XYZ file of C-alpha atoms in Angstrom:
355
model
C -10.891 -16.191 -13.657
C -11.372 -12.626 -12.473
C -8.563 -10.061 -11.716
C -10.281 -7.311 -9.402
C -7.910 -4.413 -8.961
C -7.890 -2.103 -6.111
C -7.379 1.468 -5.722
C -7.915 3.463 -3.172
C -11.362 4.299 -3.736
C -11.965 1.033 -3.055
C -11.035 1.879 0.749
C -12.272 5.237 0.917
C -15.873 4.259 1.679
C -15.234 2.536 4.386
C -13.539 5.202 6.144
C -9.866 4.808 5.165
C -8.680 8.424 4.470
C -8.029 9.258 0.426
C -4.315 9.962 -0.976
C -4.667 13.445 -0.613
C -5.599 13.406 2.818
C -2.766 11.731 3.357
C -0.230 14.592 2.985
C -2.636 17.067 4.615
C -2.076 15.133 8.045
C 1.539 13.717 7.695
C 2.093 16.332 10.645
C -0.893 15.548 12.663
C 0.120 12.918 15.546
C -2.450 10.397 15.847
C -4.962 10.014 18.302
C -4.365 6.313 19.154
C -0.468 6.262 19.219
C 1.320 3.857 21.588
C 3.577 7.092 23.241
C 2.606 10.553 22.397
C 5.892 11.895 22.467
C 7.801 9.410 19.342
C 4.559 10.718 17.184
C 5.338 14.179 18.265
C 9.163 13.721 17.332
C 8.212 12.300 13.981
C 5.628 15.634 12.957
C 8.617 18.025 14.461
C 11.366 15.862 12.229
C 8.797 15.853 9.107
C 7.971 19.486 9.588
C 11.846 20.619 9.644
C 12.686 18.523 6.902
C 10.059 20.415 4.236
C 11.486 23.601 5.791
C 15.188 23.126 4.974
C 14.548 21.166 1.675
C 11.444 22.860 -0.077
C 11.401 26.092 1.842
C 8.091 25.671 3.720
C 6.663 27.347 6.374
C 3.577 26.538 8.152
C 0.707 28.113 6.461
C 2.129 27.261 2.942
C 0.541 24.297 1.077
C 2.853 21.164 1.825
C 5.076 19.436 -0.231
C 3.292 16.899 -1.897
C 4.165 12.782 -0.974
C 5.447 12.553 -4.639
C 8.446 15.503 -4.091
C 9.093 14.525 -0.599
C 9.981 10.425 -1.727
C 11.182 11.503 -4.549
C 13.707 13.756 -3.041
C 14.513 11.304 -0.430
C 14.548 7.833 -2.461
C 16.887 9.398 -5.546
C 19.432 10.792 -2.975
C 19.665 7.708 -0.720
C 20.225 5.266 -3.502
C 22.706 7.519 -5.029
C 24.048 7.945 -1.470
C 24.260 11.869 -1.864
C 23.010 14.636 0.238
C 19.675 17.071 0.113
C 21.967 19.661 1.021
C 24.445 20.185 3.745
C 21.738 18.901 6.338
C 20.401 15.472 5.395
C 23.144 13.046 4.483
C 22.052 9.932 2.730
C 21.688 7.887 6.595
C 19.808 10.663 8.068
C 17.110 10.818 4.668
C 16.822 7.227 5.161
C 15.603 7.766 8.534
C 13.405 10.238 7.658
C 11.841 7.638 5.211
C 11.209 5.210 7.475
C 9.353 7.648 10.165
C 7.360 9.428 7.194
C 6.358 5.456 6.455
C 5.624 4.825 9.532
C 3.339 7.946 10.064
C 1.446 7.049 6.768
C 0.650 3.848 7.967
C -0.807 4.744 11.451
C -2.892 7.403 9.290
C -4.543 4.019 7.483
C -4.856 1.742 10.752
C -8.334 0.802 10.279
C -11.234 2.193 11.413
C -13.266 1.615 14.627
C -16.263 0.129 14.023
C -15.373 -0.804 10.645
C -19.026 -1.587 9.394
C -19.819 -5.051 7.183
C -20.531 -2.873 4.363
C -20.373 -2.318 -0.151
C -16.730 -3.513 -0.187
C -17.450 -6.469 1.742
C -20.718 -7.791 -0.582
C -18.178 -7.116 -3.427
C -15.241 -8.969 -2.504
C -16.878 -12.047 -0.772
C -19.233 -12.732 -3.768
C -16.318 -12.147 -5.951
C -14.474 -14.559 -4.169
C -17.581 -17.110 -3.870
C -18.452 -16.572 -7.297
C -15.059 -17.158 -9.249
C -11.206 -17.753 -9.246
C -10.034 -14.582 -7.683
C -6.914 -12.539 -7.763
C -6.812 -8.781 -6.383
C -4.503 -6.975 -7.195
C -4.304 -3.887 -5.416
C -1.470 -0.812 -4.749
C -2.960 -0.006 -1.625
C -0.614 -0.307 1.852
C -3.625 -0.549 3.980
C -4.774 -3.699 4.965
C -9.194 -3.547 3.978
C -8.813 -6.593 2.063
C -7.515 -8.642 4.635
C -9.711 -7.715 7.490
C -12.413 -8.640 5.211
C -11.421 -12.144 4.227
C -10.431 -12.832 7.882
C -13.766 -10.953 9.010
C -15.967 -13.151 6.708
C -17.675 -16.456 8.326
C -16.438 -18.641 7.469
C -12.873 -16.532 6.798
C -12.028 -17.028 3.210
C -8.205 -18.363 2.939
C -5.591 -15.799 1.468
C -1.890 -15.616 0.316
C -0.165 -13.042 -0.756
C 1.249 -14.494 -4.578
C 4.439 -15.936 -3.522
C 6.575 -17.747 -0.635
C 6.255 -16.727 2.483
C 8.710 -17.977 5.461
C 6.968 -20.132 8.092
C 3.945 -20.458 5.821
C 2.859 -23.022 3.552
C 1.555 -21.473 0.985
C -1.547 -23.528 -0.544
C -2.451 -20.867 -3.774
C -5.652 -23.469 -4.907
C -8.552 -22.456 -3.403
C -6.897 -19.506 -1.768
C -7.581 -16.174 -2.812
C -4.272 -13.967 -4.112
C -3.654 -11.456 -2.745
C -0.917 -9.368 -4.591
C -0.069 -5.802 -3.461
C 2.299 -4.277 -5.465
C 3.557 -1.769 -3.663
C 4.236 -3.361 -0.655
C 2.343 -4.395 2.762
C 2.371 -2.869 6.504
C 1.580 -6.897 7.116
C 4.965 -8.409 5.265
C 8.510 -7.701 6.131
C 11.909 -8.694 4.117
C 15.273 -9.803 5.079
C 17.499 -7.703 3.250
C 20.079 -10.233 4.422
C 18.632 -13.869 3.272
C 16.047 -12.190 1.298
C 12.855 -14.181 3.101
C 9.657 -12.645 3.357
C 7.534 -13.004 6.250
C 3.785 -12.737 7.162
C 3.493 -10.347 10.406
C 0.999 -12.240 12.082
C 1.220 -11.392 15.558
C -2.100 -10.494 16.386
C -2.703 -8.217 13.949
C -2.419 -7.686 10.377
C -1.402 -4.385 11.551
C 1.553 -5.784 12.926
C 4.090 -3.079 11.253
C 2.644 -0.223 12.988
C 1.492 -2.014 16.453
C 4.677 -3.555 17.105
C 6.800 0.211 15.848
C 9.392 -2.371 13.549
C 9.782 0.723 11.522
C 11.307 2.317 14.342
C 14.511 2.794 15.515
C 16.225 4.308 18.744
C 19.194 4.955 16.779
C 17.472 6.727 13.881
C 15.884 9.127 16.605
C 19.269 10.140 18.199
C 21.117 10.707 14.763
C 17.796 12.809 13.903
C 18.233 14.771 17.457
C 15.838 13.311 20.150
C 16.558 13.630 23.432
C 17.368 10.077 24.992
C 14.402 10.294 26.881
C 12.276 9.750 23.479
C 14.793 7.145 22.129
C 14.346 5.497 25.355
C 11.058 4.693 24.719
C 11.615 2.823 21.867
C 15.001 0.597 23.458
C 12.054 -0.843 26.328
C 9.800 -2.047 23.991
C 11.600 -5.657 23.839
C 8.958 -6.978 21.609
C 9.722 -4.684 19.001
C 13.342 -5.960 19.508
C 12.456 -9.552 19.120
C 9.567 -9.259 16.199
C 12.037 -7.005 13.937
C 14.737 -9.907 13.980
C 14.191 -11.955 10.799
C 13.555 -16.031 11.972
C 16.109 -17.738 9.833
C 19.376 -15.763 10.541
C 18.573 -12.983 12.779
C 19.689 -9.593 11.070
C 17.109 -6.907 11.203
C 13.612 -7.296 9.334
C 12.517 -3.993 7.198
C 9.004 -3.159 5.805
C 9.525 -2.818 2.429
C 7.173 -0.369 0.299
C 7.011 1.042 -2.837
C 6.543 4.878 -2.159
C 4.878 7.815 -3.201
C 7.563 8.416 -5.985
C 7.962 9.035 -9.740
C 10.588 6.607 -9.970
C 9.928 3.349 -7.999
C 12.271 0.824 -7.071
C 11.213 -3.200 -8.092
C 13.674 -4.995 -7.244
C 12.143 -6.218 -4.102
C 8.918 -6.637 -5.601
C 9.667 -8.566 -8.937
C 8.051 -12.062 -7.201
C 5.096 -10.512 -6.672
C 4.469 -8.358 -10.214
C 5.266 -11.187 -11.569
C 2.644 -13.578 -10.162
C 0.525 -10.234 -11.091
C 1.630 -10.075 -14.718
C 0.555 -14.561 -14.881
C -2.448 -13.576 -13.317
C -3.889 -10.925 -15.676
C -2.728 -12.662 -18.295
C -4.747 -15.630 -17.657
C -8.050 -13.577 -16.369
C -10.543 -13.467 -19.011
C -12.168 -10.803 -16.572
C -10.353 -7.222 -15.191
C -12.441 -5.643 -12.773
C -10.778 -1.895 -11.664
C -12.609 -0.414 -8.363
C -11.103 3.067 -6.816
C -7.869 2.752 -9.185
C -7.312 6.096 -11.384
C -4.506 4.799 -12.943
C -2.928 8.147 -12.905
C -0.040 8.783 -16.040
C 2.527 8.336 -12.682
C 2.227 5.001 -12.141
C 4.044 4.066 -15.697
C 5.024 0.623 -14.191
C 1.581 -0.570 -13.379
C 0.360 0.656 -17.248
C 2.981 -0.826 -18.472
C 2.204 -4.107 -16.981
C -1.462 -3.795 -18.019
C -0.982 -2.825 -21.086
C 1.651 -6.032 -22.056
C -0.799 -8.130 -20.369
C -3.576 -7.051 -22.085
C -1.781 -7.276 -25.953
C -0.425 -10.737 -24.548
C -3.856 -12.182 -24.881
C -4.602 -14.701 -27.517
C -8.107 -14.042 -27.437
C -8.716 -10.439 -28.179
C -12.223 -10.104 -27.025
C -10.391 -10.932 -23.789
C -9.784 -9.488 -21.304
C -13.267 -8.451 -20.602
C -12.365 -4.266 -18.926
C -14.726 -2.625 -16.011
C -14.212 0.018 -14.043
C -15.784 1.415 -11.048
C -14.847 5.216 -10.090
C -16.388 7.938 -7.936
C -17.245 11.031 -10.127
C -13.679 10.901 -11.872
C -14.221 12.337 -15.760
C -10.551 11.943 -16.102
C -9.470 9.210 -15.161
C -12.494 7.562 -16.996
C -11.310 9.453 -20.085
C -7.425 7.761 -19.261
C -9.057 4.320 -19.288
C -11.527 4.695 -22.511
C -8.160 6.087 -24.122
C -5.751 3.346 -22.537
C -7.616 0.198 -23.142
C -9.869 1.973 -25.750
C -13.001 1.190 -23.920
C -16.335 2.481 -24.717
C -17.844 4.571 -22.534
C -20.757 2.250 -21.389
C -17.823 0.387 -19.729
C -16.901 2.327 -16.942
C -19.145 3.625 -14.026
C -18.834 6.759 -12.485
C -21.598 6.125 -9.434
C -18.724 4.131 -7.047
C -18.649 1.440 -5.515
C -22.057 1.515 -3.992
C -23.798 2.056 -7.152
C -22.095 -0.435 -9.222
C -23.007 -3.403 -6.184
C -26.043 -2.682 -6.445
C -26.843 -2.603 -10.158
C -24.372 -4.634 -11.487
C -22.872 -7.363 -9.097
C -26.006 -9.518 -9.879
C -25.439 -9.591 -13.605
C -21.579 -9.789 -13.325
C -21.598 -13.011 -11.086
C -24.082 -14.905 -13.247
């Protein structure tokens, strides 16, 4: 069994834009949005939130993703204010449009071509019994499986309502911090596969969105308008089983991350790597941040029996330091992780790894 875990340098390649790129255009409105004038709203709202929290002003480097969740998540779930502007209700509306921007910033590509990350994951997933495990929102992985002929079968490591979930034969897919293709019930606590089309359902169908959030935020009711005739958004955001409103959950950009709604999936992660004899890292820096993930890889990894196992590669692009974190994490040697990418390691190692 292999466990190939994604970062996003696994993503990058094929046109999806990096972390860091992220930030640089939370305030540019996207090219291909469904109204101009909501996107515009949300850059105006993001903008004058940095200026009355951190004191920016256009010209000045941005806040990074990091402060601005951070900020946002640890006053919301304390329910106090980020000064005598943003009350708890109006940061979590902020939240939700800042989601919802970063997720039309990784719609995929046009033209998205059949390239390295394809050969890698489809003879991974010929080759062996595959898990990914990724903490990527975008949704790469699953246009590839879909794209593939014939499309290899998927599930995403746990229940999902309407679904029968058939894990043998499938691969697992288990993104642990969240999905623009899954929403939750906060009320019966079912999660559900957006499948309406797209497997950018989240964005397509704006069920991050609310006319109410843009009014208490200061929109005109011409621009929260907009949002009350799009019925389809009305009827896809109503959870199937009792009808209270759906939410996209995701773990953010933030130094303290909430589980809670996650704990099925990390731990169908932590069974997974566990029984792997093979962990495979592609694009993932594993930055001293994400203490949850190292602390699940690390367990995992001392919860082996066999301690030639697991066998550790990674894949990154140029990245001394994060190679250095690995070699010093899992104490690898140095022969063990390649620093050419993605495209180098397919071509001079996928041979030899799937025989």
């Amino acid at each position: 069994m292999v466990v190939l875990f994604l970062g996003a340098g696994f993503s990058v390649p094929s046109g999806y834009p990096c972390t860091s790129d992220l930030g640089r255009k939370l305030l540019e409105t996207p090219a291909d949005s469904r109204d101009v004038r909501i996107e515009k709203f949300i850059s105006i709202t993001i903008a004058k939130f940095w200026e009355k929290v951190f004191a920016w002003r256009r010209g000045m480097t941005q806040p990074s993703l990091e402060d601005h969740f951070t900020q946002i998540d640890m006053a919301v779930k304390s329910g106090h204010s980020l000064g005598p502007d943003y009350d708890s209700t109006k940061l979590h509306a902020v939240r939700k449009l800042t989601i919802h921007r970063i997720l039309c910033l990784l719609r995929k590509p046009k033209g998205l071509p059949d390239d390295t990350a394809h050969e890698l994951l489809v003879r991974l997933a010929r080759t062996f019994e595959l898990t990914t495990i990724t903490t990527n929102w975008d949704t790469h992985v699953e246009w590839i499986l879909d794209a593939t002929m014939p499309s290899i079968p998927f599930n995403y490591g746990g229940e999902e309502q309407g679904r029968e979930v058939e894990p043998e034969g499938d691969v697992s897919l288990l993104k642990l911090h969240g999905c623009v293709n899954m929403s939750y019930c906060d009320c019966c606590q079912q999660r559900t596969r957006l499948d309406y089309g797209s497997p950018q359902a989240a964005i397509d169908y704006e069920l991050l969105l609310d006319p109410c959030d843009f009014r208490l935020l200061g929109a005109d009711a011409a621009v929260a308008d907009i949002l009350k005739r799009n019925h389809l958004r009305e009827r896809l955001s109503e959870c199937r089983v009792c009808g209270a409103q759906l939410s996209v959950p995701v773990l953010t950009f933030t130094y303290r991350k909430d589980l809670d709604k996650f704990r099925g999936v990390w731990d169908v992660a932590k069974t997974a790597l566990q029984l792997a004899d093979r962990w495979l890292f592609v694009g993932y820096s594993m930055p001293e941040a994400d203490v949850e993930v190292r602390h699940l890889l690390k367990s995992t990894q001392l919860a082996h029996t066999d301690r030639a196992t697991p066998l550790i590669d990674v894949v990154l692009k140029g990245d001394c330091e994060a190679g250095q974190r690995y070699q010093r994490f899992f104490g690898l040697p140095c022969e063990r992780v390649f620093q050419d990418g993605i495209v180098g390691w397919v071509a001079e190692r996928l041979d030899d790894y799937c025989r």
